[in-house]
Short mmCIF file of C-alpha atoms (C1' of nucleotides) in Angstrom, two decimals:
data_model
loop_
_atom_site.label_atom_id
_atom_site.label_comp_id
_atom_site.label_asym_id
_atom_site.label_seq_id
_atom_site.Cartn_x
_atom_site.Cartn_y
_atom_site.Cartn_z
CA MET A 1 -0.35 0.02 -0.24
CA GLU A 2 1.28 3.34 -0.53
CA ASP A 3 -0.62 6.78 -1.27
CA GLU A 4 1.15 7.92 -3.82
CA PRO A 5 0.25 6.14 -7.93
CA ILE A 6 3.03 7.14 -9.15
CA ILE A 7 6.19 6.32 -5.97
CA ARG A 8 3.95 2.55 -5.40
CA GLU A 9 4.21 2.50 -9.53
CA VAL A 10 7.63 2.39 -9.56
CA LEU A 11 8.07 0.54 -5.80
CA VAL A 12 5.38 -2.18 -7.25
CA GLU A 13 7.93 -2.31 -10.38
CA TYR A 14 11.65 -2.30 -9.12
CA MET A 15 10.07 -5.00 -6.97
CA GLU A 16 8.25 -6.86 -9.65
CA ILE A 17 12.04 -7.07 -11.74
CA ALA A 18 13.70 -8.02 -8.22
CA GLY A 19 11.91 -11.32 -8.66
CA TYR A 20 8.36 -10.56 -6.25
CA SER A 21 4.99 -11.06 -6.61
CA VAL A 22 3.18 -8.08 -5.75
CA PHE A 23 -0.33 -7.07 -5.22
CA VAL A 24 -1.56 -3.63 -4.39
CA ALA A 25 -3.99 -2.33 -2.19
CA THR A 26 -5.47 0.85 -2.46
CA ASP A 27 -7.13 1.36 1.30
CA GLY A 28 -7.66 -1.57 4.16
CA GLU A 29 -10.41 -3.24 3.67
CA GLU A 30 -7.99 -4.20 -0.12
CA ALA A 31 -5.11 -5.34 2.30
CA MET A 32 -7.37 -7.22 4.51
CA ARG A 33 -9.18 -8.93 2.52
CA LEU A 34 -5.40 -9.79 0.30
CA VAL A 35 -4.66 -10.37 3.79
CA ASP A 36 -7.78 -13.59 4.30
CA HIS A 37 -6.80 -14.49 0.14
CA GLU A 38 -3.90 -14.28 -1.06
CA ASN A 39 -0.28 -16.48 1.32
CA LEU A 40 1.68 -13.60 2.03
CA ASP A 41 5.01 -13.62 3.07
CA LEU A 42 5.53 -9.87 3.93
CA ALA A 43 2.87 -7.09 3.51
CA ILE A 44 4.23 -3.42 3.24
CA LEU A 45 1.52 -0.56 5.75
CA ASP A 46 1.08 2.75 4.72
CA ILE A 47 0.40 4.19 7.87
CA MET A 48 -2.33 6.54 5.79
CA VAL A 49 -4.67 5.18 4.35
CA PRO A 50 -8.36 5.23 3.14
CA LYS A 51 -10.71 2.84 5.59
CA TYR A 52 -8.43 1.29 8.12
CA ASN A 53 -4.75 2.87 8.72
CA GLY A 54 -1.52 0.80 8.67
CA PHE A 55 -1.71 0.05 12.47
CA GLU A 56 -5.40 -1.79 11.62
CA VAL A 57 -4.46 -3.96 8.78
CA LEU A 58 -1.21 -4.40 11.23
CA ASN A 59 -3.34 -5.60 14.15
CA TYR A 60 -5.33 -7.45 11.81
CA ILE A 61 -2.73 -9.35 10.95
CA ARG A 62 -1.85 -10.46 13.74
CA LEU A 63 -4.73 -11.70 14.66
CA SER A 64 -5.02 -13.70 11.44
CA HIS A 65 -4.10 -17.02 10.35
CA ASN A 66 -1.14 -15.39 8.64
CA LYS A 67 -0.37 -13.40 11.57
CA HIS A 68 4.02 -14.90 11.22
CA ILE A 69 4.21 -12.79 8.16
CA GLY A 70 6.37 -9.70 8.06
CA VAL A 71 4.99 -6.16 8.43
CA LEU A 72 6.88 -3.26 7.24
CA MET A 73 5.64 0.12 8.21
CA LEU A 74 5.53 3.11 5.82
CA SER A 75 4.80 6.48 6.27
CA ALA A 76 5.45 9.60 6.21
CA LEU A 77 5.46 10.60 10.22
CA ASP A 78 9.02 11.41 11.42
CA ASP A 79 8.01 10.80 14.96
CA VAL A 80 8.25 8.73 18.04
CA ASN A 81 5.37 8.00 18.90
CA SER A 82 4.48 6.95 15.36
CA GLN A 83 7.53 4.23 15.73
CA VAL A 84 6.94 2.76 19.01
CA HIS A 85 3.19 2.59 18.73
CA ALA A 86 3.96 0.39 15.27
CA PHE A 87 7.02 -1.99 17.19
CA ASN A 88 4.80 -2.33 20.13
CA ASP A 89 2.02 -3.62 17.70
CA THR A 90 4.54 -5.89 16.57
CA ALA A 91 5.71 -4.38 13.61
CA ASP A 92 8.77 -5.65 11.81
CA ASP A 93 9.95 -2.82 10.78
CA TYR A 94 9.25 1.18 10.45
CA ILE A 95 10.83 3.35 7.07
CA ILE A 96 10.18 7.18 6.94
CA LYS A 97 9.11 8.42 2.75
CA PRO A 98 10.75 9.51 0.96
CA VAL A 99 12.72 6.60 1.03
CA SER A 100 15.40 5.30 -1.82
CA PRO A 101 13.48 2.32 -4.15
CA ILE A 102 16.56 0.41 -3.44
CA ILE A 103 16.65 0.14 0.96
CA LEU A 104 12.93 -0.69 1.33
CA LEU A 105 13.82 -3.25 -1.15
CA LYS A 106 16.77 -4.49 0.87
CA ARG A 107 14.88 -3.67 4.02
CA MET A 108 12.09 -6.08 2.48
CA GLU A 109 14.77 -8.64 1.80
CA THR A 110 16.65 -8.45 4.83
CA LEU A 111 13.30 -9.22 6.88
CA LEU A 112 12.23 -11.74 4.53
CA ARG A 113 14.94 -13.82 5.31
CA ARG A 114 14.15 -13.54 8.91
CA VAL A 115 10.42 -14.46 8.01
CA LYS A 116 10.99 -17.56 5.69
CA SER A 117 12.93 -19.73 7.95
CA GLN A 118 10.20 -19.39 10.79
CA ILE A 119 8.30 -22.85 11.32
CA SER A 120 4.61 -22.62 11.97
CA TRP A 121 4.63 -24.74 15.23
CA GLN A 122 0.75 -24.77 14.76
CA GLU A 123 -1.10 -28.30 13.78
CA GLY A 124 -4.68 -28.89 15.09
CA LEU A 125 -5.16 -26.25 17.76
CA LYS A 126 -6.32 -23.66 17.15
CA ILE A 127 -7.61 -20.67 19.89
CA ASP A 128 -11.18 -18.34 18.44
CA HIS A 129 -10.38 -14.75 21.23
CA GLU A 130 -13.46 -13.48 19.51
CA GLY A 131 -15.87 -16.69 19.87
CA TYR A 132 -14.15 -17.14 22.97
CA ARG A 133 -13.77 -21.38 21.60
CA ALA A 134 -10.71 -23.17 21.52
CA LEU A 135 -10.84 -25.97 17.96
CA TYR A 136 -9.36 -28.56 18.05
CA ASN A 137 -9.48 -30.00 14.43
CA GLY A 138 -12.00 -27.36 13.97
CA ILE A 139 -14.20 -29.00 16.63
CA PRO A 140 -14.41 -27.00 20.40
CA LEU A 141 -13.45 -28.33 23.55
CA LYS A 142 -16.17 -27.41 25.60
CA LEU A 143 -14.47 -25.03 28.26
CA THR A 144 -15.02 -23.15 31.36
CA LEU A 145 -14.34 -19.68 30.92
CA SER A 146 -10.97 -19.33 32.86
CA GLU A 147 -10.18 -22.79 31.69
CA PHE A 148 -10.03 -21.21 28.30
CA LEU A 149 -8.59 -17.73 29.24
CA LEU A 150 -5.86 -20.33 30.54
CA LEU A 151 -5.28 -21.63 27.43
CA GLN A 152 -5.14 -19.08 25.61
CA VAL A 153 -2.44 -16.80 27.58
CA LEU A 154 -0.69 -20.26 27.50
CA TYR A 155 -0.56 -20.86 23.91
CA GLN A 156 -0.51 -17.13 22.54
CA SER A 157 2.84 -17.59 24.18
CA PRO A 158 4.49 -21.16 22.90
CA HIS A 159 7.07 -21.93 24.90
CA ARG A 160 6.99 -18.83 27.84
CA VAL A 161 7.22 -19.79 30.93
CA PHE A 162 4.27 -18.02 32.72
CA SER A 163 4.67 -18.16 36.56
CA ARG A 164 1.47 -18.96 38.95
CA GLU A 165 1.36 -15.21 39.69
CA GLN A 166 1.63 -14.24 35.81
CA LEU A 167 -1.26 -16.05 35.35
CA ILE A 168 -3.47 -15.25 37.84
CA LEU A 169 -2.64 -11.64 36.32
CA ASN A 170 -3.49 -12.68 32.61
CA ILE A 171 -6.96 -14.54 33.59
CA PHE A 172 -8.40 -12.42 36.80
CA ASN A 173 -8.33 -9.07 37.10
CA GLU A 174 -5.39 -8.35 38.95
CA ASP A 175 -7.66 -7.49 42.20
CA TYR A 176 -7.83 -11.45 42.96
CA ILE A 177 -7.15 -12.25 46.54
CA GLY A 178 -6.67 -16.27 47.35
CA ASN A 179 -4.30 -19.06 47.17
CA ASP A 180 -1.95 -19.94 44.27
CA ARG A 181 -2.84 -23.03 44.05
CA ILE A 182 -5.94 -21.88 41.45
CA ILE A 183 -3.48 -22.44 39.12
CA ASP A 184 -3.35 -25.46 39.31
CA ALA A 185 -6.30 -27.07 40.03
CA HIS A 186 -7.73 -24.90 36.03
CA ILE A 187 -4.74 -26.55 34.75
CA LYS A 188 -5.39 -29.96 36.09
CA ASN A 189 -9.12 -29.55 34.95
CA LEU A 190 -7.52 -27.79 31.18
CA ARG A 191 -5.56 -30.79 30.64
CA LYS A 192 -8.05 -33.33 31.26
CA LYS A 193 -10.17 -32.20 27.95
CA LEU A 194 -7.16 -31.14 25.66
CA PRO A 195 -6.08 -33.83 22.86
CA PHE A 196 -2.10 -34.11 24.03
CA ASN A 197 -0.97 -33.36 26.76
CA CYS A 198 0.69 -29.82 25.72
CA ILE A 199 0.96 -28.55 28.77
CA LYS A 200 3.88 -28.63 30.91
CA THR A 201 4.66 -28.16 34.20
CA ILE A 202 8.35 -26.19 34.93
CA VAL A 203 9.09 -27.28 38.87
CA GLY A 204 9.44 -24.25 41.24
CA VAL A 205 9.02 -22.10 38.07
CA GLY A 206 5.35 -22.27 36.58
CA TYR A 207 3.75 -23.31 33.41
CA GLN A 208 4.06 -23.33 29.48
CA PHE A 209 2.47 -24.18 26.38
CA GLN A 210 4.67 -27.22 24.79
CA LYS A 211 4.61 -28.77 21.36
CA GLU A 212 7.26 -30.65 20.99
CA GLU A 213 7.70 -33.49 23.28
CA ALA A 214 11.46 -33.86 24.97
CA TYR A 215 14.39 -35.85 24.30
CA GLU A 216 14.16 -39.33 27.08
CA VAL A 217 17.47 -39.16 29.21
CA LYS A 218 19.88 -41.50 28.32
CA LYS A 219 21.27 -44.72 30.38
CA MET B 1 29.23 -0.75 20.04
CA GLU B 2 28.34 2.95 20.27
CA ASP B 3 31.73 5.72 19.69
CA GLU B 4 30.68 8.51 21.94
CA PRO B 5 30.81 7.21 25.46
CA ILE B 6 27.99 9.34 26.90
CA ILE B 7 25.17 8.40 24.73
CA ARG B 8 26.65 4.42 25.13
CA GLU B 9 26.62 4.82 28.60
CA VAL B 10 22.96 6.11 28.28
CA LEU B 11 22.36 2.95 25.84
CA VAL B 12 23.77 0.23 27.49
CA GLU B 13 21.57 1.45 30.84
CA TYR B 14 17.82 2.16 28.88
CA MET B 15 18.97 -2.00 27.68
CA GLU B 16 19.51 -2.69 31.55
CA ILE B 17 16.82 -1.42 33.17
CA ALA B 18 15.38 -3.47 30.00
CA GLY B 19 16.31 -6.76 31.28
CA TYR B 20 19.02 -7.52 29.19
CA SER B 21 22.56 -8.11 29.65
CA VAL B 22 25.02 -6.18 27.50
CA PHE B 23 28.25 -6.12 27.17
CA VAL B 24 30.51 -3.86 25.23
CA ALA B 25 33.43 -3.78 23.30
CA THR B 26 35.51 -0.06 22.22
CA ASP B 27 36.06 -0.95 18.92
CA GLY B 28 35.61 -3.60 16.28
CA GLU B 29 38.58 -6.28 18.00
CA GLU B 30 37.03 -6.75 20.88
CA ALA B 31 33.62 -6.66 19.52
CA MET B 32 35.02 -9.96 17.92
CA ARG B 33 36.36 -11.83 20.58
CA LEU B 34 33.02 -11.01 22.94
CA VAL B 35 31.69 -12.89 19.52
CA ASP B 36 33.16 -16.00 20.01
CA HIS B 37 33.62 -15.38 23.75
CA GLU B 38 29.45 -14.75 24.65
CA ASN B 39 27.25 -16.30 23.18
CA LEU B 40 24.66 -13.50 22.13
CA ASP B 41 21.37 -13.08 20.72
CA LEU B 42 21.86 -9.37 18.93
CA ALA B 43 25.00 -7.53 18.04
CA ILE B 44 24.27 -3.16 18.02
CA LEU B 45 28.01 -2.71 15.29
CA ASP B 46 28.95 1.25 15.37
CA ILE B 47 30.09 1.42 11.97
CA MET B 48 33.28 3.51 12.51
CA VAL B 49 34.76 2.29 15.44
CA PRO B 50 39.05 1.81 15.29
CA LYS B 51 40.67 -2.03 15.04
CA TYR B 52 38.03 -3.45 12.50
CA ASN B 53 35.29 -1.56 11.62
CA GLY B 54 30.89 -2.71 11.61
CA PHE B 55 31.19 -4.31 8.52
CA GLU B 56 34.17 -6.13 9.06
CA VAL B 57 32.40 -7.94 11.98
CA LEU B 58 29.59 -8.23 10.65
CA ASN B 59 31.36 -10.20 8.70
CA TYR B 60 33.44 -12.11 10.68
CA ILE B 61 30.01 -12.57 12.49
CA ARG B 62 28.50 -13.89 9.88
CA LEU B 63 31.18 -16.62 9.41
CA SER B 64 31.33 -17.60 12.87
CA HIS B 65 29.69 -20.11 15.71
CA ASN B 66 27.24 -17.86 15.93
CA LYS B 67 26.00 -16.42 12.60
CA HIS B 68 22.48 -16.29 13.10
CA ILE B 69 22.34 -13.74 15.45
CA GLY B 70 20.98 -10.11 14.85
CA VAL B 71 23.43 -7.71 13.58
CA LEU B 72 21.48 -4.43 13.64
CA MET B 73 23.87 -1.85 12.51
CA LEU B 74 24.58 2.03 13.91
CA SER B 75 25.68 4.75 11.86
CA ALA B 76 25.56 8.57 11.30
CA LEU B 77 25.97 8.05 7.56
CA ASP B 78 22.79 8.57 6.36
CA ASP B 79 24.23 7.60 2.69
CA VAL B 80 22.40 5.03 0.32
CA ASN B 81 25.94 2.62 -0.52
CA SER B 82 26.23 2.01 3.17
CA GLN B 83 23.08 0.84 4.28
CA VAL B 84 22.81 -0.85 1.06
CA HIS B 85 26.28 -2.31 1.67
CA ALA B 86 25.10 -3.27 5.19
CA PHE B 87 21.78 -5.23 4.20
CA ASN B 88 23.85 -6.27 1.38
CA ASP B 89 26.67 -8.08 4.17
CA THR B 90 23.18 -9.48 5.51
CA ALA B 91 23.11 -6.96 8.41
CA ASP B 92 19.60 -7.38 10.18
CA ASP B 93 18.88 -3.47 10.48
CA TYR B 94 20.34 0.14 9.67
CA ILE B 95 19.83 2.80 11.94
CA ILE B 96 21.26 6.30 11.73
CA LYS B 97 22.54 8.77 14.34
CA PRO B 98 21.14 10.09 16.43
CA VAL B 99 18.66 7.47 17.32
CA SER B 100 15.90 8.13 19.87
CA PRO B 101 16.72 5.02 22.98
CA ILE B 102 12.86 4.19 22.66
CA ILE B 103 12.95 3.64 19.68
CA LEU B 104 16.41 1.20 19.19
CA LEU B 105 15.32 -0.70 22.14
CA LYS B 106 11.70 -1.16 20.11
CA ARG B 107 14.05 -1.76 17.09
CA MET B 108 16.19 -4.61 19.32
CA GLU B 109 13.22 -6.37 20.65
CA THR B 110 11.61 -6.63 17.29
CA LEU B 111 14.81 -8.13 15.95
CA LEU B 112 15.04 -9.90 18.77
CA ARG B 113 11.54 -11.14 18.69
CA ARG B 114 13.08 -12.13 14.94
CA VAL B 115 15.85 -14.29 16.15
CA LYS B 116 14.49 -16.14 18.96
CA SER B 117 11.44 -17.69 17.01
CA GLN B 118 14.38 -19.38 15.08
CA ILE B 119 15.69 -20.63 18.18
CA SER B 120 13.54 -24.42 17.27
CA TRP B 121 15.52 -25.71 14.39
CA GLN B 122 18.73 -24.20 15.06
CA GLU B 123 21.13 -26.95 14.69
CA GLY B 124 23.51 -28.15 17.84
CA LEU B 125 22.98 -27.07 21.46
CA LYS B 126 21.00 -23.77 22.21
CA ILE B 127 19.39 -22.27 25.00
CA ASP B 128 15.68 -21.15 25.11
CA HIS B 129 16.43 -18.79 27.95
CA GLU B 130 12.44 -17.98 28.60
CA GLY B 131 11.88 -21.48 27.82
CA TYR B 132 13.57 -22.99 30.73
CA ARG B 133 13.97 -25.41 28.00
CA ALA B 134 17.74 -26.75 25.88
CA LEU B 135 17.43 -27.71 22.64
CA TYR B 136 19.66 -30.06 20.55
CA ASN B 137 19.25 -29.14 16.60
CA GLY B 138 15.26 -27.87 18.13
CA ILE B 139 14.13 -30.51 20.33
CA PRO B 140 14.48 -30.25 24.10
CA LEU B 141 16.22 -32.04 26.05
CA LYS B 142 14.60 -33.20 29.40
CA LEU B 143 16.42 -30.86 32.48
CA THR B 144 15.63 -30.04 35.84
CA LEU B 145 15.63 -26.66 37.04
CA SER B 146 19.35 -27.13 38.00
CA GLU B 147 20.74 -28.64 35.63
CA PHE B 148 19.03 -25.94 33.74
CA LEU B 149 20.59 -23.49 35.18
CA LEU B 150 23.99 -25.11 35.51
CA LEU B 151 24.19 -25.33 31.62
CA GLN B 152 22.80 -22.01 30.67
CA VAL B 153 25.55 -20.43 33.33
CA LEU B 154 28.34 -22.58 31.20
CA TYR B 155 27.03 -21.86 27.96
CA GLN B 156 26.41 -17.80 28.64
CA SER B 157 30.09 -17.45 28.91
CA PRO B 158 31.93 -20.50 26.34
CA HIS B 159 35.66 -21.27 27.86
CA ARG B 160 35.10 -19.18 31.44
CA VAL B 161 35.98 -21.60 33.56
CA PHE B 162 33.09 -21.46 37.02
CA SER B 163 34.05 -22.01 40.65
CA ARG B 164 31.69 -24.58 42.42
CA GLU B 165 30.79 -21.44 44.55
CA GLN B 166 30.63 -19.12 41.96
CA LEU B 167 27.59 -21.75 40.74
CA ILE B 168 25.81 -22.20 43.63
CA LEU B 169 25.53 -18.70 43.19
CA ASN B 170 24.37 -18.99 40.35
CA ILE B 171 22.13 -21.56 40.33
CA PHE B 172 20.16 -21.24 44.06
CA ASN B 173 19.29 -18.54 45.97
CA GLU B 174 22.96 -16.90 47.99
CA ASP B 175 21.34 -18.50 51.12
CA TYR B 176 22.72 -21.99 50.35
CA ILE B 177 24.44 -23.82 53.10
CA GLY B 178 25.75 -27.48 51.66
CA ASN B 179 28.27 -28.89 50.18
CA ASP B 180 29.97 -28.53 47.13
CA ARG B 181 29.58 -30.85 45.44
CA ILE B 182 26.64 -30.77 45.24
CA ILE B 183 27.88 -28.86 41.65
CA ASP B 184 30.08 -32.95 41.38
CA ALA B 185 26.00 -34.49 41.09
CA HIS B 186 23.54 -32.05 39.01
CA ILE B 187 27.96 -32.04 36.33
CA LYS B 188 26.82 -35.97 36.54
CA ASN B 189 23.40 -35.68 35.45
CA LEU B 190 23.84 -32.91 33.36
CA ARG B 191 26.43 -34.74 31.12
CA LYS B 192 24.61 -37.74 30.42
CA LYS B 193 21.54 -35.74 29.36
CA LEU B 194 23.82 -34.14 26.95
CA PRO B 195 24.47 -35.35 23.46
CA PHE B 196 28.44 -34.03 23.60
CA ASN B 197 30.74 -33.95 26.51
CA CYS B 198 30.94 -30.70 26.11
CA ILE B 199 31.40 -29.73 29.81
CA LYS B 200 35.05 -29.80 30.80
CA THR B 201 36.33 -30.56 34.37
CA ILE B 202 39.17 -27.99 35.90
CA VAL B 203 40.95 -30.01 38.16
CA GLY B 204 41.62 -27.79 41.85
CA VAL B 205 39.28 -25.13 39.75
CA GLY B 206 35.82 -25.63 38.78
CA TYR B 207 33.92 -26.67 34.81
CA GLN B 208 33.69 -24.90 31.46
CA PHE B 209 31.39 -25.08 28.59
CA GLN B 210 33.65 -25.69 25.53
CA LYS B 211 31.66 -25.32 22.00
CA GLU B 212 30.12 -28.59 20.75
CA GLU B 213 32.05 -28.64 17.64
CA ALA B 214 35.77 -29.61 18.95
CA TYR B 215 33.51 -32.66 20.53
CA GLU B 216 33.95 -36.49 19.57
CA VAL B 217 29.36 -37.04 19.50
CA LYS B 218 28.05 -39.28 22.32
CA LYS B 219 27.73 -43.28 20.80
"C1'" DT C 1 -36.15 -20.74 45.21
"C1'" DT C 2 -33.77 -24.44 43.04
"C1'" DT C 3 -30.73 -25.98 40.21
"C1'" DA C 4 -26.65 -26.82 38.15
"C1'" DA C 5 -22.25 -25.23 36.62
"C1'" DT C 6 -18.42 -23.40 37.32
"C1'" DC C 7 -14.57 -21.14 41.06
"C1'" DT C 8 -11.81 -22.31 45.08
"C1'" DT C 9 -9.65 -24.30 48.79
"C1'" DC C 10 -7.86 -28.47 50.99
"C1'" DA C 11 -5.47 -32.66 52.77
"C1'" DT C 12 -3.80 -35.88 51.25
"C1'" DC C 13 -0.58 -39.11 47.89
"C1'" DA C 14 2.82 -39.45 44.61
"C1'" DC C 15 7.45 -39.17 42.57
"C1'" DA C 16 10.44 -35.93 41.20
"C1'" DT C 17 14.15 -33.83 42.42
"C1'" DC C 18 18.09 -32.20 45.44
"C1'" DT C 19 21.33 -33.65 48.72
"C1'" DT C 20 24.70 -36.31 51.20
"C1'" DC C 21 27.18 -40.29 51.35
"C1'" DA C 22 30.19 -44.02 50.03
"C1'" DT C 23 33.87 -45.85 47.21
"C1'" DA C 24 35.36 -45.91 43.06
"C1'" DC C 25 39.26 -44.11 39.56
"C1'" DC C 26 42.93 -41.33 37.58
"C1'" DA C 27 46.54 -38.85 37.46
"C1'" DA C 28 50.17 -36.41 39.42
"C1'" DC C 29 54.55 -37.13 42.97
"C1'" DG C 30 58.09 -38.64 45.89
"C1'" DC D 1 54.46 -48.53 43.96
"C1'" DG D 2 52.26 -46.24 46.64
"C1'" DT D 3 50.65 -41.78 48.84
"C1'" DT D 4 47.75 -38.05 47.89
"C1'" DG D 5 44.36 -34.72 46.25
"C1'" DG D 6 40.90 -34.10 43.53
"C1'" DT D 7 36.82 -35.87 40.61
"C1'" DA D 8 33.07 -39.15 39.16
"C1'" DT D 9 29.77 -42.06 40.12
"C1'" DG D 10 25.64 -45.22 41.81
"C1'" DA D 11 22.59 -45.29 45.75
"C1'" DA D 12 19.59 -44.61 49.83
"C1'" DG D 13 17.65 -41.31 52.18
"C1'" DA D 14 15.66 -36.17 52.27
"C1'" DT D 15 12.86 -33.08 51.13
"C1'" DG D 16 10.22 -30.75 48.81
"C1'" DT D 17 6.70 -29.54 45.41
"C1'" DG D 18 3.30 -30.53 41.84
"C1'" DA D 19 -1.26 -33.64 41.01
"C1'" DT D 20 -5.01 -35.16 42.44
"C1'" DG D 21 -9.79 -35.87 43.98
"C1'" DA D 22 -13.05 -34.03 47.46
"C1'" DA D 23 -15.81 -31.11 48.49
"C1'" DG D 24 -17.76 -26.31 49.88
"C1'" DA D 25 -18.63 -21.46 48.59
"C1'" DT D 26 -20.04 -18.88 45.20
"C1'" DT D 27 -22.44 -18.27 41.57
"C1'" DA D 28 -25.36 -18.27 37.55
"C1'" DA D 29 -29.55 -20.56 35.52
"C1'" DA D 30 -33.97 -21.68 35.46
#
DNA sequence: TTTAATCTTCATCACATCTTCATACCAACG
DNA sequence: CGTTGGTATGAAGATGTGATGAAGATTAAA
């Protein structure tokens, strides 16, 4: 996306000569449609565009099926706040216009190098954030609200270890007063309902969502 | 690396407050030494520094054992050639000075997010600090907490010899009272679980981590 | 109000992990 | 060749933590 047609033409041509397939959207809505219907590796988002702005598209991407794609924000705004906003929303780069086409291309390729080497660890388990549902191969699991919230937090940051305290903060309001061990109880119930054992205990630390099984100890 | 001491101080403090371990080099040679002797996740390279410049350090990194780390080039040079040069040499970002510390931090974190997500498939032994995991060729080893912490400390500074006392301070709370030899026991158990004999005993002194390439694979 | 679902606490148990210790081993040295 | 100082190792006991089921409390639904 790029709000000035002529510059956009140049950039697109540049990228196509370099061997990339390029899709162009003229507003945020169209961009979202591309996210849904094309298998993108990278998105270049102009912030100031009609319908939905770049930040909104960015957030849409990160909640989408293709959330791992590289996102490069493009803007005439040189202020710190806008940049911090972009990075906080997990943009991968922020480029201030006007930009030399060659530098844009180099930054694209640099990001692609990192993006391409990622693997998607997700398999059958999906979280429907809006619907408060966890789906396994499309079939919803019957979770209580606490169980769902617990799974959601763990699932969103796979392999990150959350202490019981952190989980309590994430799941309940921060004014919760009660025993740490409430987490144990919910974990127990959640584990029973999950089709595979993906919640691992880190003794003395907390719990994490994990995909791979660990090596067995050699004898 | 940063050629102006005062600015560097501010940045380092900023990063440490944000929770990162920071090593500072004042010239290219020292930077290369850090690449060899610390297990870095990210390098911020000033281009104009003594002994070896930032580009030379970048190339050194990409040919090194830690070639996958994120590299962020920092320079007062605003010209296209220098930037293209950096990206061609597979830098991951190029920031023009002066830069707001918060933006530098955000760009660091953004890059780290991409670097870290590559951990899981990288060859060899990798430590996932956040996830309390040690990965061998992407597959987690089943370590206890003490074993993990032990490996983490040793791995963080390869070739540095740690006394039992130092290791106890790093692994347990400082109020630990007990036999030194607890370390021996954990080392023994840890060695059994590691695919390489990478923990070497320095008789009369302590233990050190040796980089795996120097060793034979266990049968 | 009654009923059902969900949350929360608690006591008990099982097991992972830690720690010590005794013995075996090894290298250096006289 | 034996002694010394140090480490490796396996076993066994001690400790601590999490798992679990039951039961009461709370909340929501009927």
